[in-house]
Every structure is written in structure tokens, then in C-alpha cells.
Amino acid sequence: MKTVVILDAAAVDRAVVRMAHEIVEHNQKPEMLAFVGIRTHGAPLARRLATKVGEICNRTFPVGELDVSMHRDDLDLRDTPPAVGASHIIFDVDDKTIVLVDDVLFKGRTIRAAMDELNDFGRPQCIQLAVLVDRGHRELPIRADFVGKNVPTALSEQVKVFLTEVDGKDEVLL
Amino acid sequence: MTATTWTRKDLLGIQDLTAEEITFVLDTAAAFKQVGKRTIKKVPSLRGKTLVNLFIEPSTRTRTSFELAAKRLSADVINIAASASSITKGETLKDTALNLEALHADIIVIRHSAAGAPHFLAKHLKASVINAGDGAHEHPTQALLDAFTIREKKGHIAGLNVTILGDILYSRVARSNIWLLTKLGARVTLAGPSTLVPRVFEQFGCRVTYDIEEAIRDADVINLLRIQHERQCKTMFPSIGEYAAMFGLNKERFARTKPDALIMHPGPINRGVEIDSEVADCSRSVILEQVTNGLAVRMAVLFLCARGL
């Protein structure tokens, strides 16, 4: 199958900037915002969004990282266990507006696991979801509040996100 | 190591683990340690699974630790002590275990006075078998939590001088520790009375000395072991008082250790025998942190072995 670039480096940046503006527009109380990225690729995206929103509002926001392995619903279906990392949230999530960030929204199961993991740290006032790519095929009633790009896909296709912090370049391939 | 190389359903000992597998367990344990710091200290990873603590030999620390670890992973736990079971009515270990499996037990954590008992069960059961101590053979989760504590405090294990002091002959903790630490590149020194530290242990790749001053002088880690009276069929040294005087880690000896040497002990400690109170309670003593880390290590072991059953 031929791979197609659906977002190049400039387009990734534009998408992040646009989502940042949408987040500001959507939240009347920016002082309550905090960003939490899902590893691996959601974590650097969360840091980028926090920086961009911070530039717009002229303030800094707490940023955390989630590893959702312990809450996955497919643990028994895998041949081998996942490499589990520690979630890193050093701020109080109680009563915050948490913007949960991931690279690709697909079946929605990772987001379900992430919300359960996040609730183990406390009770946020609300959780909003930001994703760089929404490729459809949801298996759970979950939708994103902020989307970088909607990409209709076939189940057999793969969306591959590269980010400078992890992979040395910004690019999204289908 | 990547996750795809962990394929074990049982943890029977350290001897047959690779350095990569050991490191993978320690890395996984680091993630589970963080769960203990959350508002909700429980994750659903083993929801719907049943763990049986089959303790044919008494224990409080290890049994409690496994029970709490299982509960924090959302498994159901049953505790069976030999004295209160059908073992007193003549049932064999294998029959007891098969009955537990017939009740859909997914994980059996076994402590037994006979070396090899967990290996025997693992051969006959589909359930995951975890060795919580078999005779004087192995106590793998203790060695893993000791290594976890050392790595957390020192940042690495390779190249460290680790002295294990006390009753080596009857200690499963010593054997598991020796295998683990040498696999990860530490230099292990064994010390204690010659009756309890036979030279044959040099075959394990460690050093044996009867000079306690020399054993503690260059040690980065000093792991003290209790005298296992219950396993000694005859007296191996003249008296407890003499042992304390010759080999106990008292204030004076402690003053001659390296200023950053860690003091460890698997518990239960006998104050005034192998360790003085001042030393056990000092800032370099990580004895209680070992207990906290034991919980994280056991969560990791249960998660890795029982997931997928």
C-alpha cells in the first residue's frame, strides 16, 4: 500500500496552533486548565499545546503524562505483557479542566483507559479531548473536543504520527 | 528488553532469569510503585482473577505484601495457612493445589519448607505459580525488591560492592540475592561465622570472608540476614551473645562503614543480635523502604505472570 503524507511539519504546527486557539475560545477560565498527554506521542503534543495556549493567555500551565497500560481492556488478549511506565502527574487534578491529549483517535479504548487512569489521581472538574488526527471507527461513545485533522480511513489502513521530540521529525502518514 | 520477550507464567526463582528479564521486572515495578502514591491506589489489571496465598510455612510480611499487591491489582485473594487446612488431614500438596485450581484459582503464591515445591506445582498446574520462599533455596521476590531498592538509591547495580552478612547457609534470601546481583554485575561478598558461610558459596561467583571488618569496609550495600533458628538442626555458633559480639552490626562497626553505605535487612529484624537499634533506625537504613518496594515488585510480578491466563 502506498503511504501518503497527510500532514507535513508546517501543517502539524498549524494544527497545534489552531487547536490552542480553540482551547482558549472554549474555556472561559484558563486559570483552571491543565494538560495531560498519553504516552508516547500524546505527551509531547500536550507540552506543545500547553506552550501555545500559554503564549496566548500569557501564563504557564501544569503538564502531565499518562501511561494507560494498567487500565487497558485488552491485557488478556495480548501474547505478552506491555512495558508499563509510571504516569507522571505532579499537580492536583481536583477541580481542574484537564485537556487530555493524544496523537490519533481511533477506537476510543485508549481514551477510556486514560480517563480511568486520570480519575485515580483525583476528580477533575471536566475532561476535554484534543487529538492531532481523528481517523474514525469508534467502538466506544467518545468524541474529541479539538481535532487537528479529520481523516476518513479504512480499518486496514495505518495512521503513523512522527513528532520531533520522539522521532526527530514532524509528519503524519497514512 | 522489550515486553515481547517476557513469556513466563511462573516466577520460580532468580537462577533461571536473564539479566534482561530482571531489569524488565524492576522497570515494571517502578511504574507500579507510583500507583501507591495516588489518591486511588488500585488499578483494574487483574480484575476477575483469583489469587491463593498457600503458605505452608508461616509469614506475615510476605503474605501481607502479596495479598495487598493482588488487591491493588483488583484480584480476589484467599489465604490458606497450613495449620488451618486439610494438609493436617494428610492431603498432599499436589491434591491441595489441584483442588484450588478446581475452584478456578488463577495464581498460586506458595511458601513451603521444601526446596522445589513451587517447581513441582508449576509442572502440574495451569495456574500461575509464584515462589514466595522454598526452604533454603530461593525467595525471588525478596531478591527483586532488594535490587529495586539498591537501584533506586544508588542509581545502578553493576560495579557495586554488596556484602551479605549472617546466616548464608540456611538463607533462601542469600541465594536469590547472590544470583540476581551477580547477574546484574555487582561484586558480592559473603561474611559470617564459618559454620554458616561455607567456602562452597564461592562457586556462585562471590567472595567469602570471615573478617567482618574487611567485609563491611568497602561495601556500598550491607544486607544483614537473620539467624534462621528454625532451620538449624544443631547449634552453629556458641551463643546469640557471641554472634552479636563477633558479627552484629553495632554502632562501632557502623562507624567504620562507607559514609553512603546502605543498610538493608529482609526482616524480621532481631534488634541487638544481627543489628543494633541505632543502626536499624538510622537514616542510611532502608529496611522499611524495602517493605514498601516489596509491594511494587510483587504487583509487577503478578501483573507480568498472571496477565493473559
mmCIF file of C-alpha atoms in Angstrom, chain B residues 27-306:
data_model
loop_
_atom_site.group_PDB
_atom_site.id
_atom_site.type_symbol
_atom_site.label_atom_id
_atom_site.label_comp_id
_atom_site.label_asym_id
_atom_site.label_seq_id
_atom_site.Cartn_x
_atom_site.Cartn_y
_atom_site.Cartn_z
ATOM 1 C CA ASP B 27 11.247 -1.265 35.388
ATOM 2 C CA THR B 28 7.668 -2.524 35.612
ATOM 3 C CA ALA B 29 7.835 -2.304 39.425
ATOM 4 C CA ALA B 30 8.839 1.366 39.155
ATOM 5 C CA ALA B 31 5.535 2.045 37.367
ATOM 6 C CA PHE B 32 3.565 0.148 39.997
ATOM 7 C CA LYS B 33 5.320 1.942 42.861
ATOM 8 C CA GLN B 34 3.821 5.170 41.570
ATOM 9 C CA VAL B 35 0.305 3.698 41.930
ATOM 10 C CA GLY B 36 0.830 3.665 45.712
ATOM 11 C CA LYS B 37 1.167 7.455 45.715
ATOM 12 C CA ARG B 38 -2.187 8.148 44.048
ATOM 13 C CA THR B 39 -5.485 9.089 45.626
ATOM 14 C CA ILE B 40 -6.882 5.771 44.405
ATOM 15 C CA LYS B 41 -4.194 3.119 44.929
ATOM 16 C CA LYS B 42 -5.858 0.445 42.842
ATOM 17 C CA VAL B 43 -5.796 -0.472 39.158
ATOM 18 C CA PRO B 44 -8.046 -2.993 37.366
ATOM 19 C CA SER B 45 -5.302 -5.017 35.640
ATOM 20 C CA LEU B 46 -6.150 -8.376 37.314
ATOM 21 C CA ARG B 47 -9.878 -7.812 37.790
ATOM 22 C CA GLY B 48 -11.754 -11.099 37.863
ATOM 23 C CA LYS B 49 -8.698 -13.185 38.709
ATOM 24 C CA THR B 50 -8.263 -15.146 41.927
ATOM 25 C CA LEU B 51 -5.024 -15.442 43.863
ATOM 26 C CA VAL B 52 -4.430 -18.048 46.553
ATOM 27 C CA ASN B 53 -1.754 -17.456 49.153
ATOM 28 C CA LEU B 54 -0.747 -21.028 50.029
ATOM 29 C CA PHE B 55 1.583 -20.600 52.969
ATOM 30 C CA ILE B 56 2.728 -23.959 54.296
ATOM 31 C CA GLU B 57 5.335 -22.071 56.331
ATOM 32 C CA PRO B 58 4.487 -19.050 58.490
ATOM 33 C CA SER B 59 4.956 -15.486 57.234
ATOM 34 C CA THR B 60 3.431 -12.125 57.929
ATOM 35 C CA ARG B 61 5.422 -9.708 55.772
ATOM 36 C CA THR B 62 5.486 -11.650 52.514
ATOM 37 C CA ARG B 63 1.913 -12.932 52.762
ATOM 38 C CA THR B 64 0.544 -9.492 53.593
ATOM 39 C CA SER B 65 2.598 -7.967 50.807
ATOM 40 C CA PHE B 66 1.312 -10.452 48.194
ATOM 41 C CA GLU B 67 -2.250 -10.014 49.460
ATOM 42 C CA LEU B 68 -2.103 -6.245 49.244
ATOM 43 C CA ALA B 69 -0.336 -6.374 45.864
ATOM 44 C CA ALA B 70 -3.090 -8.613 44.473
ATOM 45 C CA LYS B 71 -5.819 -6.399 45.910
ATOM 46 C CA ARG B 72 -4.255 -3.283 44.409
ATOM 47 C CA LEU B 73 -4.441 -5.075 41.046
ATOM 48 C CA SER B 74 -8.137 -5.821 41.737
ATOM 49 C CA ALA B 75 -7.693 -9.607 42.082
ATOM 50 C CA ASP B 76 -9.612 -11.611 44.704
ATOM 51 C CA VAL B 77 -7.435 -13.161 47.408
ATOM 52 C CA ILE B 78 -7.768 -16.267 49.562
ATOM 53 C CA ASN B 79 -5.243 -17.033 52.295
ATOM 54 C CA ILE B 80 -4.516 -20.583 53.324
ATOM 55 C CA ALA B 81 -2.248 -21.406 56.241
ATOM 56 C CA ALA B 82 -1.047 -24.990 56.648
ATOM 57 C CA SER B 83 -2.253 -25.242 60.232
ATOM 58 C CA ALA B 84 -5.835 -24.441 59.240
ATOM 59 C CA SER B 85 -6.020 -26.578 56.095
ATOM 60 C CA SER B 86 -6.592 -30.172 55.050
ATOM 61 C CA ILE B 87 -2.838 -30.627 54.904
ATOM 62 C CA THR B 88 -3.158 -31.507 58.591
ATOM 63 C CA LYS B 89 -5.589 -34.265 57.500
ATOM 64 C CA GLY B 90 -2.996 -35.852 55.258
ATOM 65 C CA GLU B 91 -3.801 -34.262 51.888
ATOM 66 C CA THR B 92 -0.781 -33.989 49.583
ATOM 67 C CA LEU B 93 0.474 -30.662 48.288
ATOM 68 C CA LYS B 94 -0.475 -31.618 44.736
ATOM 69 C CA ASP B 95 -4.043 -32.522 45.720
ATOM 70 C CA THR B 96 -4.430 -29.307 47.694
ATOM 71 C CA ALA B 97 -3.260 -27.324 44.679
ATOM 72 C CA LEU B 98 -5.468 -29.236 42.198
ATOM 73 C CA ASN B 99 -8.451 -28.530 44.433
ATOM 74 C CA LEU B 100 -7.583 -24.843 44.417
ATOM 75 C CA GLU B 101 -7.353 -24.925 40.653
ATOM 76 C CA ALA B 102 -10.740 -26.657 40.502
ATOM 77 C CA LEU B 103 -12.060 -23.554 42.263
ATOM 78 C CA HIS B 104 -10.645 -21.514 39.365
ATOM 79 C CA ALA B 105 -7.630 -20.101 41.185
ATOM 80 C CA ASP B 106 -5.545 -18.260 38.585
ATOM 81 C CA ILE B 107 -2.454 -17.567 40.669
ATOM 82 C CA ILE B 108 -0.976 -19.655 43.471
ATOM 83 C CA VAL B 109 1.603 -17.982 45.670
ATOM 84 C CA ILE B 110 3.349 -20.707 47.610
ATOM 85 C CA ARG B 111 5.717 -20.751 50.554
ATOM 86 C CA HIS B 112 6.970 -24.174 51.558
ATOM 87 C CA SER B 113 9.734 -25.557 53.748
ATOM 88 C CA ALA B 114 10.775 -27.967 50.973
ATOM 89 C CA ALA B 115 13.028 -26.626 48.233
ATOM 90 C CA GLY B 116 11.463 -27.238 44.805
ATOM 91 C CA ALA B 117 7.836 -27.308 45.990
ATOM 92 C CA PRO B 118 6.824 -24.374 43.703
ATOM 93 C CA HIS B 119 8.571 -26.005 40.718
ATOM 94 C CA PHE B 120 6.655 -29.203 41.392
ATOM 95 C CA LEU B 121 3.345 -27.342 41.449
ATOM 96 C CA ALA B 122 4.146 -25.343 38.319
ATOM 97 C CA LYS B 123 4.616 -28.612 36.440
ATOM 98 C CA HIS B 124 1.167 -29.869 37.420
ATOM 99 C CA LEU B 125 -0.941 -26.718 37.243
ATOM 100 C CA LYS B 126 -2.234 -24.427 34.544
ATOM 101 C CA ALA B 127 -2.377 -21.646 37.141
ATOM 102 C CA SER B 128 0.457 -19.214 37.532
ATOM 103 C CA VAL B 129 2.797 -20.256 40.371
ATOM 104 C CA ILE B 130 4.823 -17.688 42.294
ATOM 105 C CA ASN B 131 7.545 -18.817 44.702
ATOM 106 C CA ALA B 132 7.259 -16.931 47.999
ATOM 107 C CA GLY B 133 10.138 -18.893 49.521
ATOM 108 C CA ASP B 134 11.003 -22.594 49.227
ATOM 109 C CA GLY B 135 13.176 -23.991 52.018
ATOM 110 C CA ALA B 136 16.699 -22.658 51.862
ATOM 111 C CA HIS B 137 16.506 -22.489 48.059
ATOM 112 C CA GLU B 138 15.018 -19.263 46.638
ATOM 113 C CA HIS B 139 12.941 -16.235 47.593
ATOM 114 C CA PRO B 140 12.840 -14.450 44.224
ATOM 115 C CA THR B 141 10.551 -11.528 45.090
ATOM 116 C CA GLN B 142 12.769 -10.640 48.072
ATOM 117 C CA ALA B 143 15.845 -10.506 45.832
ATOM 118 C CA LEU B 144 13.920 -8.400 43.292
ATOM 119 C CA LEU B 145 12.771 -5.910 45.928
ATOM 120 C CA ASP B 146 16.294 -5.726 47.357
ATOM 121 C CA ALA B 147 17.655 -4.990 43.871
ATOM 122 C CA PHE B 148 14.872 -2.472 43.259
ATOM 123 C CA THR B 149 15.796 -0.658 46.495
ATOM 124 C CA ILE B 150 19.512 -0.659 45.673
ATOM 125 C CA ARG B 151 18.884 0.601 42.139
ATOM 126 C CA GLU B 152 16.549 3.326 43.385
ATOM 127 C CA LYS B 153 19.055 4.531 45.996
ATOM 128 C CA LYS B 154 22.299 4.075 44.075
ATOM 129 C CA GLY B 155 21.066 4.550 40.523
ATOM 130 C CA HIS B 156 22.675 1.323 39.311
ATOM 131 C CA ILE B 157 23.709 -2.136 40.475
ATOM 132 C CA ALA B 158 26.658 -3.020 38.230
ATOM 133 C CA GLY B 159 30.006 -2.391 39.910
ATOM 134 C CA LEU B 160 28.638 -2.037 43.465
ATOM 135 C CA ASN B 161 30.177 -3.905 46.394
ATOM 136 C CA VAL B 162 27.379 -5.733 48.179
ATOM 137 C CA THR B 163 28.115 -7.549 51.431
ATOM 138 C CA ILE B 164 25.649 -10.127 52.686
ATOM 139 C CA LEU B 165 26.298 -10.752 56.351
ATOM 140 C CA GLY B 166 24.958 -13.503 58.581
ATOM 141 C CA ASP B 167 23.295 -16.867 58.115
ATOM 142 C CA ILE B 168 24.020 -17.637 54.466
ATOM 143 C CA LEU B 169 23.827 -21.412 54.689
ATOM 144 C CA TYR B 170 20.148 -21.578 55.611
ATOM 145 C CA SER B 171 19.066 -18.452 53.741
ATOM 146 C CA ARG B 172 16.980 -18.512 50.570
ATOM 147 C CA VAL B 173 17.223 -14.721 50.557
ATOM 148 C CA ALA B 174 21.002 -15.019 50.265
ATOM 149 C CA ARG B 175 20.855 -17.463 47.352
ATOM 150 C CA SER B 176 18.339 -15.432 45.349
ATOM 151 C CA ASN B 177 20.283 -12.249 46.080
ATOM 152 C CA ILE B 178 23.598 -13.790 45.027
ATOM 153 C CA TRP B 179 22.154 -14.976 41.708
ATOM 154 C CA LEU B 180 20.447 -11.682 40.991
ATOM 155 C CA LEU B 181 23.273 -9.346 41.992
ATOM 156 C CA THR B 182 25.976 -11.270 40.142
ATOM 157 C CA LYS B 183 23.789 -11.408 37.003
ATOM 158 C CA LEU B 184 23.486 -7.609 37.154
ATOM 159 C CA GLY B 185 27.222 -7.124 37.639
ATOM 160 C CA ALA B 186 27.605 -6.389 41.368
ATOM 161 C CA ARG B 187 30.527 -7.765 43.395
ATOM 162 C CA VAL B 188 29.066 -9.884 46.184
ATOM 163 C CA THR B 189 30.901 -10.628 49.443
ATOM 164 C CA LEU B 190 29.538 -13.127 51.938
ATOM 165 C CA ALA B 191 30.561 -12.913 55.582
ATOM 166 C CA GLY B 192 29.606 -14.509 58.897
ATOM 167 C CA PRO B 193 30.606 -17.448 61.077
ATOM 168 C CA SER B 194 32.421 -20.122 59.058
ATOM 169 C CA THR B 195 29.785 -22.667 60.066
ATOM 170 C CA LEU B 196 27.113 -20.560 58.351
ATOM 171 C CA VAL B 197 29.171 -19.293 55.398
ATOM 172 C CA PRO B 198 30.839 -22.308 53.815
ATOM 173 C CA ARG B 199 33.526 -21.717 51.172
ATOM 174 C CA VAL B 200 31.441 -23.683 48.669
ATOM 175 C CA PHE B 201 29.489 -20.449 48.051
ATOM 176 C CA GLU B 202 32.496 -19.182 46.102
ATOM 177 C CA GLN B 203 31.164 -21.367 43.269
ATOM 178 C CA PHE B 204 28.269 -18.885 42.935
ATOM 179 C CA GLY B 205 30.757 -16.251 41.782
ATOM 180 C CA CYS B 206 31.050 -14.378 45.066
ATOM 181 C CA ARG B 207 33.748 -13.819 47.660
ATOM 182 C CA VAL B 208 33.684 -15.431 51.105
ATOM 183 C CA THR B 209 35.400 -13.835 54.085
ATOM 184 C CA TYR B 210 35.327 -14.354 57.846
ATOM 185 C CA ASP B 211 36.821 -10.946 58.598
ATOM 186 C CA ILE B 212 33.808 -8.755 59.255
ATOM 187 C CA GLU B 213 35.823 -5.528 59.353
ATOM 188 C CA GLU B 214 37.120 -6.170 55.882
ATOM 189 C CA ALA B 215 33.681 -7.259 54.654
ATOM 190 C CA ILE B 216 31.971 -4.008 55.668
ATOM 191 C CA ARG B 217 34.803 -1.542 54.979
ATOM 192 C CA ASP B 218 34.365 -1.190 51.189
ATOM 193 C CA ALA B 219 30.699 -2.182 50.988
ATOM 194 C CA ASP B 220 28.266 0.108 49.160
ATOM 195 C CA VAL B 221 25.422 -2.050 50.459
ATOM 196 C CA ILE B 222 25.313 -4.203 53.607
ATOM 197 C CA ASN B 223 22.488 -6.716 53.658
ATOM 198 C CA LEU B 224 22.053 -8.281 57.091
ATOM 199 C CA LEU B 225 20.392 -11.664 57.460
ATOM 200 C CA ARG B 226 18.633 -13.079 60.483
ATOM 201 C CA ILE B 227 19.851 -16.259 62.128
ATOM 202 C CA GLN B 228 17.336 -18.884 60.989
ATOM 203 C CA HIS B 229 16.984 -20.855 64.216
ATOM 204 C CA GLU B 230 14.011 -22.716 62.802
ATOM 205 C CA ARG B 231 16.111 -24.267 60.032
ATOM 206 C CA GLN B 232 19.211 -25.117 62.078
ATOM 207 C CA CYS B 233 19.026 -28.640 63.422
ATOM 208 C CA LYS B 234 22.079 -28.075 65.583
ATOM 209 C CA THR B 235 23.760 -25.045 67.072
ATOM 210 C CA MET B 236 26.078 -23.427 64.553
ATOM 211 C CA PHE B 237 27.750 -20.969 66.942
ATOM 212 C CA PRO B 238 28.278 -20.853 70.724
ATOM 213 C CA SER B 239 25.633 -18.299 71.702
ATOM 214 C CA ILE B 240 23.480 -15.436 70.451
ATOM 215 C CA GLY B 241 25.557 -13.077 72.591
ATOM 216 C CA GLU B 242 28.754 -14.254 70.971
ATOM 217 C CA TYR B 243 27.255 -13.935 67.497
ATOM 218 C CA ALA B 244 26.193 -10.365 68.267
ATOM 219 C CA ALA B 245 29.662 -9.517 69.565
ATOM 220 C CA MET B 246 31.501 -11.107 66.632
ATOM 221 C CA PHE B 247 29.203 -10.355 63.678
ATOM 222 C CA GLY B 248 26.437 -7.966 64.768
ATOM 223 C CA LEU B 249 26.353 -4.564 63.065
ATOM 224 C CA ASN B 250 26.712 -2.353 66.136
ATOM 225 C CA LYS B 251 27.391 1.372 66.402
ATOM 226 C CA GLU B 252 31.173 0.947 66.451
ATOM 227 C CA ARG B 253 31.274 -1.224 63.308
ATOM 228 C CA PHE B 254 28.707 1.002 61.612
ATOM 229 C CA ALA B 255 31.052 3.982 62.146
ATOM 230 C CA ARG B 256 33.677 2.158 60.051
ATOM 231 C CA THR B 257 31.401 1.633 57.028
ATOM 232 C CA LYS B 258 31.447 3.913 53.976
ATOM 233 C CA PRO B 259 29.510 7.121 54.702
ATOM 234 C CA ASP B 260 26.962 6.314 51.974
ATOM 235 C CA ALA B 261 26.663 2.573 52.561
ATOM 236 C CA LEU B 262 23.046 1.348 52.557
ATOM 237 C CA ILE B 263 21.897 -0.849 55.442
ATOM 238 C CA MET B 264 19.362 -3.483 54.384
ATOM 239 C CA HIS B 265 17.576 -6.339 56.107
ATOM 240 C CA PRO B 266 14.781 -8.561 54.756
ATOM 241 C CA GLY B 267 13.114 -8.706 58.200
ATOM 242 C CA PRO B 268 12.088 -9.737 60.704
ATOM 243 C CA ILE B 269 14.992 -7.995 62.452
ATOM 244 C CA ASN B 270 16.374 -9.185 65.771
ATOM 245 C CA ARG B 271 17.476 -5.964 67.450
ATOM 246 C CA GLY B 272 20.665 -6.396 69.410
ATOM 247 C CA VAL B 273 21.620 -9.583 67.555
ATOM 248 C CA GLU B 274 22.491 -9.037 63.863
ATOM 249 C CA ILE B 275 21.712 -5.296 64.024
ATOM 250 C CA ASP B 276 21.711 -2.694 66.810
ATOM 251 C CA SER B 277 18.699 -0.423 67.212
ATOM 252 C CA GLU B 278 20.740 2.713 66.453
ATOM 253 C CA VAL B 279 21.765 1.217 63.108
ATOM 254 C CA ALA B 280 18.353 -0.214 62.234
ATOM 255 C CA ASP B 281 16.713 3.170 62.800
ATOM 256 C CA CYS B 282 19.401 5.394 61.231
ATOM 257 C CA SER B 283 18.946 7.448 58.059
ATOM 258 C CA ARG B 284 21.002 5.032 55.944
ATOM 259 C CA SER B 285 18.794 2.115 56.892
ATOM 260 C CA VAL B 286 16.306 1.329 54.095
ATOM 261 C CA ILE B 287 14.639 -1.572 55.874
ATOM 262 C CA LEU B 288 11.141 -0.071 55.778
ATOM 263 C CA GLU B 289 11.575 1.186 52.223
ATOM 264 C CA GLN B 290 12.328 -2.423 51.298
ATOM 265 C CA VAL B 291 8.872 -3.303 52.608
ATOM 266 C CA THR B 292 7.229 -0.523 50.548
ATOM 267 C CA ASN B 293 9.163 -1.553 47.456
ATOM 268 C CA GLY B 294 8.202 -5.200 48.037
ATOM 269 C CA LEU B 295 4.605 -4.250 47.334
ATOM 270 C CA ALA B 296 5.512 -2.611 43.993
ATOM 271 C CA VAL B 297 7.740 -5.531 42.962
ATOM 272 C CA ARG B 298 5.035 -8.081 43.789
ATOM 273 C CA MET B 299 2.442 -6.083 41.844
ATOM 274 C CA ALA B 300 4.814 -6.149 38.874
ATOM 275 C CA VAL B 301 5.445 -9.902 39.192
ATOM 276 C CA LEU B 302 1.727 -10.714 39.480
ATOM 277 C CA PHE B 303 0.913 -8.404 36.574
ATOM 278 C CA LEU B 304 3.563 -9.949 34.315
ATOM 279 C CA CYS B 305 2.870 -13.603 35.167
ATOM 280 C CA ALA B 306 -0.907 -13.653 35.554
#
